[in-house]
Short mmCIF file of C-alpha atoms and ligand atoms in Angstrom, two decimals:
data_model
loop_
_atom_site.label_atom_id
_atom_site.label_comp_id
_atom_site.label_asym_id
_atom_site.label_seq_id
_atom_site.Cartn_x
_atom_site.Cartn_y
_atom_site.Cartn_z
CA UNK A 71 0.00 0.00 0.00
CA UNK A 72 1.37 3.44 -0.86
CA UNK A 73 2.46 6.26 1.51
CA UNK A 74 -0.59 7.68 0.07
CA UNK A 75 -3.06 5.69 0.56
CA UNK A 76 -2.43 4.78 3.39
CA UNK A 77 -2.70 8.48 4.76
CA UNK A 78 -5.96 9.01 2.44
CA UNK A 79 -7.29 5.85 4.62
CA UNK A 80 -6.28 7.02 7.67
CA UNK A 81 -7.67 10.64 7.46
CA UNK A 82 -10.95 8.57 6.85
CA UNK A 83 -10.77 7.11 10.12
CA UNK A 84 -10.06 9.89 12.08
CA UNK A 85 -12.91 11.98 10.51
CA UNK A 86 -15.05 9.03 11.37
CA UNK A 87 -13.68 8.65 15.36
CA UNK A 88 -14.74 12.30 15.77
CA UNK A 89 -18.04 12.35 14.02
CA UNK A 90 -18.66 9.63 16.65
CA UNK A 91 -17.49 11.51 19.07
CA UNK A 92 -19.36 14.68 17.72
CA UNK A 93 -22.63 12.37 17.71
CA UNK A 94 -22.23 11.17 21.35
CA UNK A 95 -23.22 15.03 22.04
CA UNK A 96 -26.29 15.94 19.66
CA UNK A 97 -27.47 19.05 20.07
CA UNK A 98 -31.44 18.87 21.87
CA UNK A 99 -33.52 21.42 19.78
CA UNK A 100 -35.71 21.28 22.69
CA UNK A 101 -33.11 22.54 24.80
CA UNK A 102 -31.62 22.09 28.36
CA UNK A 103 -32.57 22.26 32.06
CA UNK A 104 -30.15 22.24 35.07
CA UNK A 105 -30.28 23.38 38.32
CA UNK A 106 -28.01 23.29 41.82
CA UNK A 107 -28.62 21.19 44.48
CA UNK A 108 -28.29 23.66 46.88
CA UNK A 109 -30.64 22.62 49.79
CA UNK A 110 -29.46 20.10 52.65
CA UNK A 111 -27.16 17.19 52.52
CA UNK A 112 -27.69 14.24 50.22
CA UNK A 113 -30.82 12.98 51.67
CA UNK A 114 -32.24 15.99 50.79
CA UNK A 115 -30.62 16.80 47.97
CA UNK A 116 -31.67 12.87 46.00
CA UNK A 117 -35.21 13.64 46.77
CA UNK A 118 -34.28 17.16 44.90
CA UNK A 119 -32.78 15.30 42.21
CA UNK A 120 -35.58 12.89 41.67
CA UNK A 121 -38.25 15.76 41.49
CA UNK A 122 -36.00 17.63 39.15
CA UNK A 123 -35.05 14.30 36.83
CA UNK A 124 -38.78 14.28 36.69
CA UNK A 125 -39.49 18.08 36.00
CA UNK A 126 -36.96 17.91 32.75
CA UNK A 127 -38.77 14.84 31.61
CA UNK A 128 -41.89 16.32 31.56
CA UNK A 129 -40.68 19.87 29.70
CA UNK A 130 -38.92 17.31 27.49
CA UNK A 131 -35.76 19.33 27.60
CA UNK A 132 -32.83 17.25 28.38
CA UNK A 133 -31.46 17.29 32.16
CA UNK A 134 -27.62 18.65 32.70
CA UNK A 135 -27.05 16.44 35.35
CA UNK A 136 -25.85 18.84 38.64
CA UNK A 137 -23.54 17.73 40.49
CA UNK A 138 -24.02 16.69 43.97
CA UNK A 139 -22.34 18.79 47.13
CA UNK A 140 -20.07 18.04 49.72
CA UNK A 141 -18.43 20.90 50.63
CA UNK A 142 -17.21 20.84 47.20
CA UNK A 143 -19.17 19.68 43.92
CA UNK A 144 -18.85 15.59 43.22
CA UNK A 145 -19.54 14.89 39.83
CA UNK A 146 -22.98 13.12 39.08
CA UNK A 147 -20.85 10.11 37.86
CA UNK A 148 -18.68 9.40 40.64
CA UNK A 149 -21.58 8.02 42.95
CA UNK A 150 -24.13 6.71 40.31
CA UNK A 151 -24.24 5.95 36.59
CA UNK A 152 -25.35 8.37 34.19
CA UNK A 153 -26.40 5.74 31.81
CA UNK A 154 -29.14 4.18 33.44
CA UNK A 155 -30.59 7.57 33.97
CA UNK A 156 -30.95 7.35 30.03
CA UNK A 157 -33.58 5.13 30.24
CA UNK A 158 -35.91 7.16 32.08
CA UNK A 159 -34.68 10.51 30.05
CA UNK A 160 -32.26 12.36 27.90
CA UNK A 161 -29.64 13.49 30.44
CA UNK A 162 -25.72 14.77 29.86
CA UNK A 163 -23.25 15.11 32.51
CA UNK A 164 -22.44 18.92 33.79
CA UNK A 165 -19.32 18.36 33.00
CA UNK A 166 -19.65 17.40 30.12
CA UNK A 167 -22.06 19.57 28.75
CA UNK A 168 -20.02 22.19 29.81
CA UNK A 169 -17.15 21.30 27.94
CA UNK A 170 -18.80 19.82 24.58
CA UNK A 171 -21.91 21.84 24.58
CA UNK A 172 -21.71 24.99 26.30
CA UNK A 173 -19.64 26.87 23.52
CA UNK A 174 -22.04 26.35 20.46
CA UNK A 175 -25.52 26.83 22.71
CA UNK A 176 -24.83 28.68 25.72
CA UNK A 177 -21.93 30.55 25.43
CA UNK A 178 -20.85 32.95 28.10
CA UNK A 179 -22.55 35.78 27.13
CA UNK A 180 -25.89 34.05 26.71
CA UNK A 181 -25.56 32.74 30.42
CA UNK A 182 -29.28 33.71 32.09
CA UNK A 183 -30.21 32.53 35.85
CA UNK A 184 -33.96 31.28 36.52
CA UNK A 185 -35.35 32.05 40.21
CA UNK A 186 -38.18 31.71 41.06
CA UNK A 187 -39.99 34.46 42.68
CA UNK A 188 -42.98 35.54 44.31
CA UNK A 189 -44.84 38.17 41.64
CA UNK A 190 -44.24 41.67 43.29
CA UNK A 191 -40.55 40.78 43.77
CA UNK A 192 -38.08 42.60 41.17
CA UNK A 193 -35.61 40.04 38.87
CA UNK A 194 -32.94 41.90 40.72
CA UNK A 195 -33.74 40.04 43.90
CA UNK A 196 -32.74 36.96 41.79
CA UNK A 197 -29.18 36.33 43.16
CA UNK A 198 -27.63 33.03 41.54
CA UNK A 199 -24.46 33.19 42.90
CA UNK A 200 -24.71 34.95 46.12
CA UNK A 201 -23.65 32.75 49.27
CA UNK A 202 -22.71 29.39 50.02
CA UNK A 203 -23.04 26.23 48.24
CA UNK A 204 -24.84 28.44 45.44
CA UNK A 205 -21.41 30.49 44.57
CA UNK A 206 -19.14 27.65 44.92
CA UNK A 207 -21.65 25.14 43.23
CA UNK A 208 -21.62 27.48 39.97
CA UNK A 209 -17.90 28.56 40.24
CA UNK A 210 -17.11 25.16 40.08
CA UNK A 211 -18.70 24.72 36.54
CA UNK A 212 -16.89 27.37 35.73
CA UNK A 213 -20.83 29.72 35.08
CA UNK A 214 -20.90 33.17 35.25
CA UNK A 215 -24.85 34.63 34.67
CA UNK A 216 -24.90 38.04 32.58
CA UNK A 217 -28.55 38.32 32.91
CA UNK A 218 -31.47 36.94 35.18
CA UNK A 219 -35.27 35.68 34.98
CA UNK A 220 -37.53 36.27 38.09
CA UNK A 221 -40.52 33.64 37.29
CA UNK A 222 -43.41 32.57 39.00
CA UNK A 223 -44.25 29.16 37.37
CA UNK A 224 -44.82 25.91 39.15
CA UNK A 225 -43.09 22.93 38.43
CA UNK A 226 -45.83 20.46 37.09
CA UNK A 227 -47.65 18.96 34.33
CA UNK A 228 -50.29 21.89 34.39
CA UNK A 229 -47.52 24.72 34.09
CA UNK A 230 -45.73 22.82 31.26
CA UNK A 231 -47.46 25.26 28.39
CA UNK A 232 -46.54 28.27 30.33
CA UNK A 233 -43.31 27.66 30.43
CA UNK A 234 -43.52 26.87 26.67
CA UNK A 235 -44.56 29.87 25.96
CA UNK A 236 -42.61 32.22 28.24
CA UNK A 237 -39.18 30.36 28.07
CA UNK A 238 -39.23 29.01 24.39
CA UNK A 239 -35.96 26.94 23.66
CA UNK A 240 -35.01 29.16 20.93
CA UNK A 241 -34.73 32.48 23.52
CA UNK A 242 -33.70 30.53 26.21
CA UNK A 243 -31.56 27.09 25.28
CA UNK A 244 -30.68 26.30 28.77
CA UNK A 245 -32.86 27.08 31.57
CA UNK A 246 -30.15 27.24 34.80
CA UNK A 247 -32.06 27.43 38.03
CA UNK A 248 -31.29 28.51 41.46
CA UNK A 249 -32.62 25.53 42.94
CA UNK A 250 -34.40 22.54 42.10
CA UNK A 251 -37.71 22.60 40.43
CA UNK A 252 -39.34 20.11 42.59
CA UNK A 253 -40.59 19.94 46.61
CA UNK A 254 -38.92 18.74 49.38
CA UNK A 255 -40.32 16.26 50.83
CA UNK A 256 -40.58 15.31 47.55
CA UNK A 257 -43.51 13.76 45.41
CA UNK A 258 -44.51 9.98 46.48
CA UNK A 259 -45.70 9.45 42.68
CA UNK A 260 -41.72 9.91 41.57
CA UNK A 261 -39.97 7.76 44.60
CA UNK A 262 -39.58 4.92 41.88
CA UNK A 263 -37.47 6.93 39.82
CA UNK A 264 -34.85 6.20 42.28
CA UNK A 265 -34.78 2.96 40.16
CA UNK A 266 -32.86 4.63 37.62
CA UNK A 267 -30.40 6.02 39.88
CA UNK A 268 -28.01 2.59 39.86
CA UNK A 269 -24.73 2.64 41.61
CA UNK A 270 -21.20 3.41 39.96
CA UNK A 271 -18.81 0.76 40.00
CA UNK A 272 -16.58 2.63 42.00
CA UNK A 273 -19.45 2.47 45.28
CA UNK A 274 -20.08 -0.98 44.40
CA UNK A 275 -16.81 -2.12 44.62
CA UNK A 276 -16.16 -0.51 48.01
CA UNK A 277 -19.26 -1.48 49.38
CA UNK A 278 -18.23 -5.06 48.24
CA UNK A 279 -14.66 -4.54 50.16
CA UNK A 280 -16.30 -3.63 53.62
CA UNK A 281 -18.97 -6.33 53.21
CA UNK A 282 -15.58 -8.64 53.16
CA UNK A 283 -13.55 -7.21 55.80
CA UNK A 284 -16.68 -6.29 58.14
CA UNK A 285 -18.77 -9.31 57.81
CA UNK A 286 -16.35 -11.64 55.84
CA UNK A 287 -19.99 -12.02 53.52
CA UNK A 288 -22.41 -13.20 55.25
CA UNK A 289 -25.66 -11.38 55.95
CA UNK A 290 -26.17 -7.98 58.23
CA UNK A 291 -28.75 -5.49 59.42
CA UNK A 292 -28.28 -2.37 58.59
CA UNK A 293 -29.23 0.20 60.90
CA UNK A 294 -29.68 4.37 61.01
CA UNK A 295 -29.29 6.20 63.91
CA UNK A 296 -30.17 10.08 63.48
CA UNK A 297 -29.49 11.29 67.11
CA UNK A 298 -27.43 14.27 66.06
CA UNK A 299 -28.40 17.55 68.36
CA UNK A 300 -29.93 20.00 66.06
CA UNK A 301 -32.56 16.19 64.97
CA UNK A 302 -33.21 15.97 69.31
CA UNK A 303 -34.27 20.03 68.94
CA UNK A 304 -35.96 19.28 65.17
CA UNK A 305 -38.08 16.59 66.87
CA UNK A 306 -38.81 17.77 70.83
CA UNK A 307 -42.25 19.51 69.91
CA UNK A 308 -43.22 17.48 67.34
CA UNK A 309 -46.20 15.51 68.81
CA UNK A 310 -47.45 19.72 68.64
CA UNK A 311 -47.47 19.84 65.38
CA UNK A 312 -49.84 16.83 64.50
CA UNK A 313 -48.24 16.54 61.02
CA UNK A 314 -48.33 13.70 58.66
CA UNK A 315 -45.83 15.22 56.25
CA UNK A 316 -42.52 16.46 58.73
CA UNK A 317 -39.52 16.32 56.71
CA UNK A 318 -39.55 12.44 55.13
CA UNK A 319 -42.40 11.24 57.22
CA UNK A 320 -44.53 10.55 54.68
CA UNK A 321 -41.90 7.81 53.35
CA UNK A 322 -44.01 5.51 56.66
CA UNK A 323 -47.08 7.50 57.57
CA UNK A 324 -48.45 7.13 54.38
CA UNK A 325 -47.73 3.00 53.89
CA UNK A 326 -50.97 1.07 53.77
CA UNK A 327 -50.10 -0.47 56.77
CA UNK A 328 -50.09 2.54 59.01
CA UNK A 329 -51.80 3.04 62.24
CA UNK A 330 -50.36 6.74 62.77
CA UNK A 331 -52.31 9.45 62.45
CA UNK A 332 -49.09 12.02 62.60
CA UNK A 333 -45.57 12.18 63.35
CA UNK A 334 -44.64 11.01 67.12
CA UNK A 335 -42.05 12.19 69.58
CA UNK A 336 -40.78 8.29 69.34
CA UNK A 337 -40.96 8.07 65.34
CA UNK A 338 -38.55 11.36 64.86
CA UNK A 339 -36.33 10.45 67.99
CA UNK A 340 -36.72 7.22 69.61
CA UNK A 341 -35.50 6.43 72.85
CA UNK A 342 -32.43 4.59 73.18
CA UNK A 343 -34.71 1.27 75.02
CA UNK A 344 -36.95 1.96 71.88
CA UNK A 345 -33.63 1.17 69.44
CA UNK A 346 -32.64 -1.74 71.73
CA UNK A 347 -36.17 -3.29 71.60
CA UNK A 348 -36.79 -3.13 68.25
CA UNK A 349 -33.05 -4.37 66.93
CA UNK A 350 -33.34 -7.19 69.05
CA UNK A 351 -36.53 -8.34 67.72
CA UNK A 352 -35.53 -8.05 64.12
CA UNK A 353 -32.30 -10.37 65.19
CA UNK A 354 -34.38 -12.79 66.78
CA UNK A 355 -36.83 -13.12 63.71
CA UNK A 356 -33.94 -12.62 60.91
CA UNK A 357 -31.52 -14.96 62.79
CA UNK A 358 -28.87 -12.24 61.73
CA UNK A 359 -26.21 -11.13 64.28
CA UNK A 360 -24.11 -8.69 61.98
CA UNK A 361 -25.25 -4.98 62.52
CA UNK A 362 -23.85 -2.04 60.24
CA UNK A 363 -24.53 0.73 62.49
CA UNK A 364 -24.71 4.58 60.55
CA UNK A 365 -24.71 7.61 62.43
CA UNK A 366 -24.65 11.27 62.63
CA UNK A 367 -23.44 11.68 66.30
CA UNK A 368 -23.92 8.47 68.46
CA UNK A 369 -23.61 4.62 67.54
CA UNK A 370 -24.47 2.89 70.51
CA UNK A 371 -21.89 0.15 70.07
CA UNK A 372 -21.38 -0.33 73.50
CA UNK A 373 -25.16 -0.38 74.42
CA UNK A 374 -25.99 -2.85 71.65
CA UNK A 375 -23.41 -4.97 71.93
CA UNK A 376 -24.38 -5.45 76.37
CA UNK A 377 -28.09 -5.28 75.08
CA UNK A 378 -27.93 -8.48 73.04
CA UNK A 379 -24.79 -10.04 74.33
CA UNK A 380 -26.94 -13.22 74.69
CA UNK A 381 -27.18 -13.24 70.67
CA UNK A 382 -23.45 -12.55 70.43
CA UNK A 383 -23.59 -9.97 68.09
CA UNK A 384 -20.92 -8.22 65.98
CA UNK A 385 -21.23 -4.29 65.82
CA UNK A 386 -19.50 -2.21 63.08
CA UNK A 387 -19.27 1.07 62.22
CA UNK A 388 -17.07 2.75 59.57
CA UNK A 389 -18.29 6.43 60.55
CA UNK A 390 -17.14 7.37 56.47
CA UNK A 391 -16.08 10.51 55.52
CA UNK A 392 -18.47 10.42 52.58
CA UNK A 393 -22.47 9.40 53.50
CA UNK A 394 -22.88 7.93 50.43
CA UNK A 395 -20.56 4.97 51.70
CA UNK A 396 -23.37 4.58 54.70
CA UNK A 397 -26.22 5.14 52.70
CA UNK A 398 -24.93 2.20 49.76
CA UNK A 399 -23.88 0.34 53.16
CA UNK A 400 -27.35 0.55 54.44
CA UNK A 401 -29.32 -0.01 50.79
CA UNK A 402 -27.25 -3.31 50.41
CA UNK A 403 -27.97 -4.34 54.01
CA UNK A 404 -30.12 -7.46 54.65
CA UNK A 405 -32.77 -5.86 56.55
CA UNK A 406 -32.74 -2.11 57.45
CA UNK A 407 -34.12 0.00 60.67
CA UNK A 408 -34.11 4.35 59.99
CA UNK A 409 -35.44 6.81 60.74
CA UNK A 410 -38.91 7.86 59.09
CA UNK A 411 -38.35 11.59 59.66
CA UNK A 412 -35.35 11.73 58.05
CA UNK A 413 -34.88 11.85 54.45
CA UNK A 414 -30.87 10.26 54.98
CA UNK A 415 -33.01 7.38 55.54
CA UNK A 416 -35.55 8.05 52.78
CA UNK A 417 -32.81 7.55 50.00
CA UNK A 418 -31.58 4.32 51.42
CA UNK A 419 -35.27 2.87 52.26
CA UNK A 420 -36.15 4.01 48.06
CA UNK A 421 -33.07 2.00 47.01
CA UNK A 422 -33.89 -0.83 49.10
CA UNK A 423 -37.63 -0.69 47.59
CA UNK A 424 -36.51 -0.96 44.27
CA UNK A 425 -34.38 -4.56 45.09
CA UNK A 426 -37.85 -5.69 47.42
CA UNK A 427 -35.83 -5.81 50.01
CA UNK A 428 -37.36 -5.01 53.78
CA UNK A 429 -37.68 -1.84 55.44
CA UNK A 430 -38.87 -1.22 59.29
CA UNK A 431 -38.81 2.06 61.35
CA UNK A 432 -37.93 3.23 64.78
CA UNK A 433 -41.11 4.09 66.91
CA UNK A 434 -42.98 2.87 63.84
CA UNK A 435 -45.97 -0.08 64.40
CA UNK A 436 -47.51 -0.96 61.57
C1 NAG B 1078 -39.19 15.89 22.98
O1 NAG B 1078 -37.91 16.30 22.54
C2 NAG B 1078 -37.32 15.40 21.62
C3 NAG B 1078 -35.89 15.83 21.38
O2 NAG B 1078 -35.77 17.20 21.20
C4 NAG B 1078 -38.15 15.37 20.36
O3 NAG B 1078 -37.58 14.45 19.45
C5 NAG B 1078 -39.57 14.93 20.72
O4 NAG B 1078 -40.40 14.99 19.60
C6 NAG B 1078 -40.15 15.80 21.82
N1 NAG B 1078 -41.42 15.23 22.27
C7 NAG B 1078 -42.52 15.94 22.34
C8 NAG B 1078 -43.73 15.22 22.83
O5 NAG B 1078 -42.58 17.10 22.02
C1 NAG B 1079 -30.07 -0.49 37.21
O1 NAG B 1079 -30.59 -1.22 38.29
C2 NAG B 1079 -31.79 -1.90 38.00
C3 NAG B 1079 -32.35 -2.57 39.24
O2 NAG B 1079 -31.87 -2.01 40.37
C4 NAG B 1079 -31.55 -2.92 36.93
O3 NAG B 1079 -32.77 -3.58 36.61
C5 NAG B 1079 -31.00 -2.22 35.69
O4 NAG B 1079 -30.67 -3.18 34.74
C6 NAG B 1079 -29.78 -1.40 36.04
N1 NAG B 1079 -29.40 -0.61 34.88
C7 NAG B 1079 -28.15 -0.52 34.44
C8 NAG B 1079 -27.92 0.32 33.24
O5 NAG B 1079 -27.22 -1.08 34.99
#
């Protein structure tokens, strides 16, 4: 083969590798949506995601997927997959939208910010950027906003024609909001979508490594513990309040089986005897005698392990610098006792829904 040739052959290639490339990125004429997850830690900030995922579906623009926040922003794709998110919706990483997107349809200069507003309040009280995570969160994508939109839309199937008509695609490619377009707690009709929210290999393979060196394999109950001071304050007039819907409560007050009425003292912060009473009758019935014990402020390791010392049990708890390692901890658990009121425990009780495996609550008869 000549010199020639085999150049002419070549060049075909590479034009072919990055029209592939170019394809992976299609431009959506129906433009994009994004937001920050600015509210709460992760519990919060999934059930934000969900409502959002489910927001972009139904203004059929496709979803820049935000990161999540630490005290810095963790890419989308270091926790969870971005590909099985595909089969609920056209999605594209932050990142990489950023990168591959951002300079042909929303280039600096074309950069608006979305808040939402009551009516009498002037666009200029929309502040994207102003304080913390929302600065940081933005900075971090490297997004500067020229220009903002005060609306006053809701974020549901009814307002979907409104925001047609007021935000067309062509005017406004990429809708950036301040926060999340969906409630908190969020929507029962979208908890499923946490189905599509699979883990990345990365999570699995660690939670596979402590499942080994904790438990050498064999089964465990996972367990929540929100005990924390600001949750003993959130909870100590709660009975007061007669609520149904405090924080995540709905995630137990509204299964079929429920006997409550609304959100008791021992449901948002059970006693310590409460804990002990109820772990020891899930061993008893389970026959299981690891427990993966996940905390904000106190484990009770001590107290457990005197509690049941009869059932010889072994108490672990890895107190991770990332929650996400407790909360894929606690979704892969056998069985798993939280904390109805919190929405920590909402996340991992969703996962654990979508593999049918059990659920029970602290303070909770059903
Ligand atoms: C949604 O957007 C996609 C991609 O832009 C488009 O192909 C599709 O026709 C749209 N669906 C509806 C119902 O408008
Ligand atoms: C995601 O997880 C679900 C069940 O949890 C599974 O059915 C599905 O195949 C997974 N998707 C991908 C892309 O791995």
């Amino acid at each position: 083969m000549s010199l020639f040739v085999f150049s002419i052959i070549a060049s075909l290639l590479l034009i072919s590798v990055v029209k592939t490339e170019e394809s992976q990125y299609e431009i959506d004429p129906n433009g994009y949506i994004t937001f920050c997850l600015c509210m709460g830690r992760l519990g919060n900030q999934v059930e934000h995601f969900l409502g959002g995922l489910a927001f972009a579906k139904l203004l059929n623009r496709t979803l820049i997927v935000p990161p999540l926040r630490t005290n810095k922003n963790v890419p989308y794709s270091e926790w969870f997959q971005i590909e099985s998110l595909r089969a609920y919706h056209r999605v594209i990483d932050a990142q990489d939208f950023m990168q591959e997107l951002a300079p042909h349809v929303w280039p600096p200069e074309s950069r608006i910010g979305f808040c939402w507003l009551p009516n009498n309040k002037p666009k200029s009280e929309c502040k994207m950027k102003e304080g913390n995570p929302f600065g940081p969160f933005w900075n971090e994508l490297h997004i500067d906003f020229v220009d903002t939109v005060a609306h006053n839309l809701n974020y549901d199937s009814n307002s979907i024609d409104q925001w047609n008509k007021l935000y067309s695609s062509d005017r406004y490619p990429v809708i950036a909001l301040k926060g999340a377009p969906a409630p908190f707690p969020m929507k029962a009709q979208y908890r499923y979508l946490q189905k599509y929210m699979n883990w990345s290999n990365t999570i699995i393979n660690e939670v596979q490594q402590y499942q080994q060196n904790l438990f050498n394999n064999t089964p465990y109950i996972g367990i929540h513990l929100r005990n924390d001071n600001d949750w003993e304050k959130a909870c100590a007039d709660v009975e007061s309040y007669k609520s149904r819907s405090y924080m995540a409560s709905p995630q137990c007050l509204d299964l079929p089986s429920s006997t409550h009425t609304y959100v008791t003292h021992k449901i948002c912060y059970p006693s310590d005897n409460d804990i002990l009473r109820l772990l020891k009758n899930i061993i008893l019935r389970t026959r299981i005698h690891n427990i993966y014990v996940a905390t904000d402020k106190r484990p009770m390791i001590k107290e457990i392990q005197e509690y049941l010392s009869a059932q010889r049990v072994h108490v672990k708890h890895l107190d991770p610098w990332l929650p996400i390692i407790d909360v894929a901890m606690l979704a892969h658990a056998n069985y798993f006792i939280g904390n109805c009121v919190s929405s920590f425990t909402s996340f991992v009780k969703r996962a654990r829904d979508v593999q049918n495996l059990p659920t029970a609550f602290w303070g909770f008869s059903n």
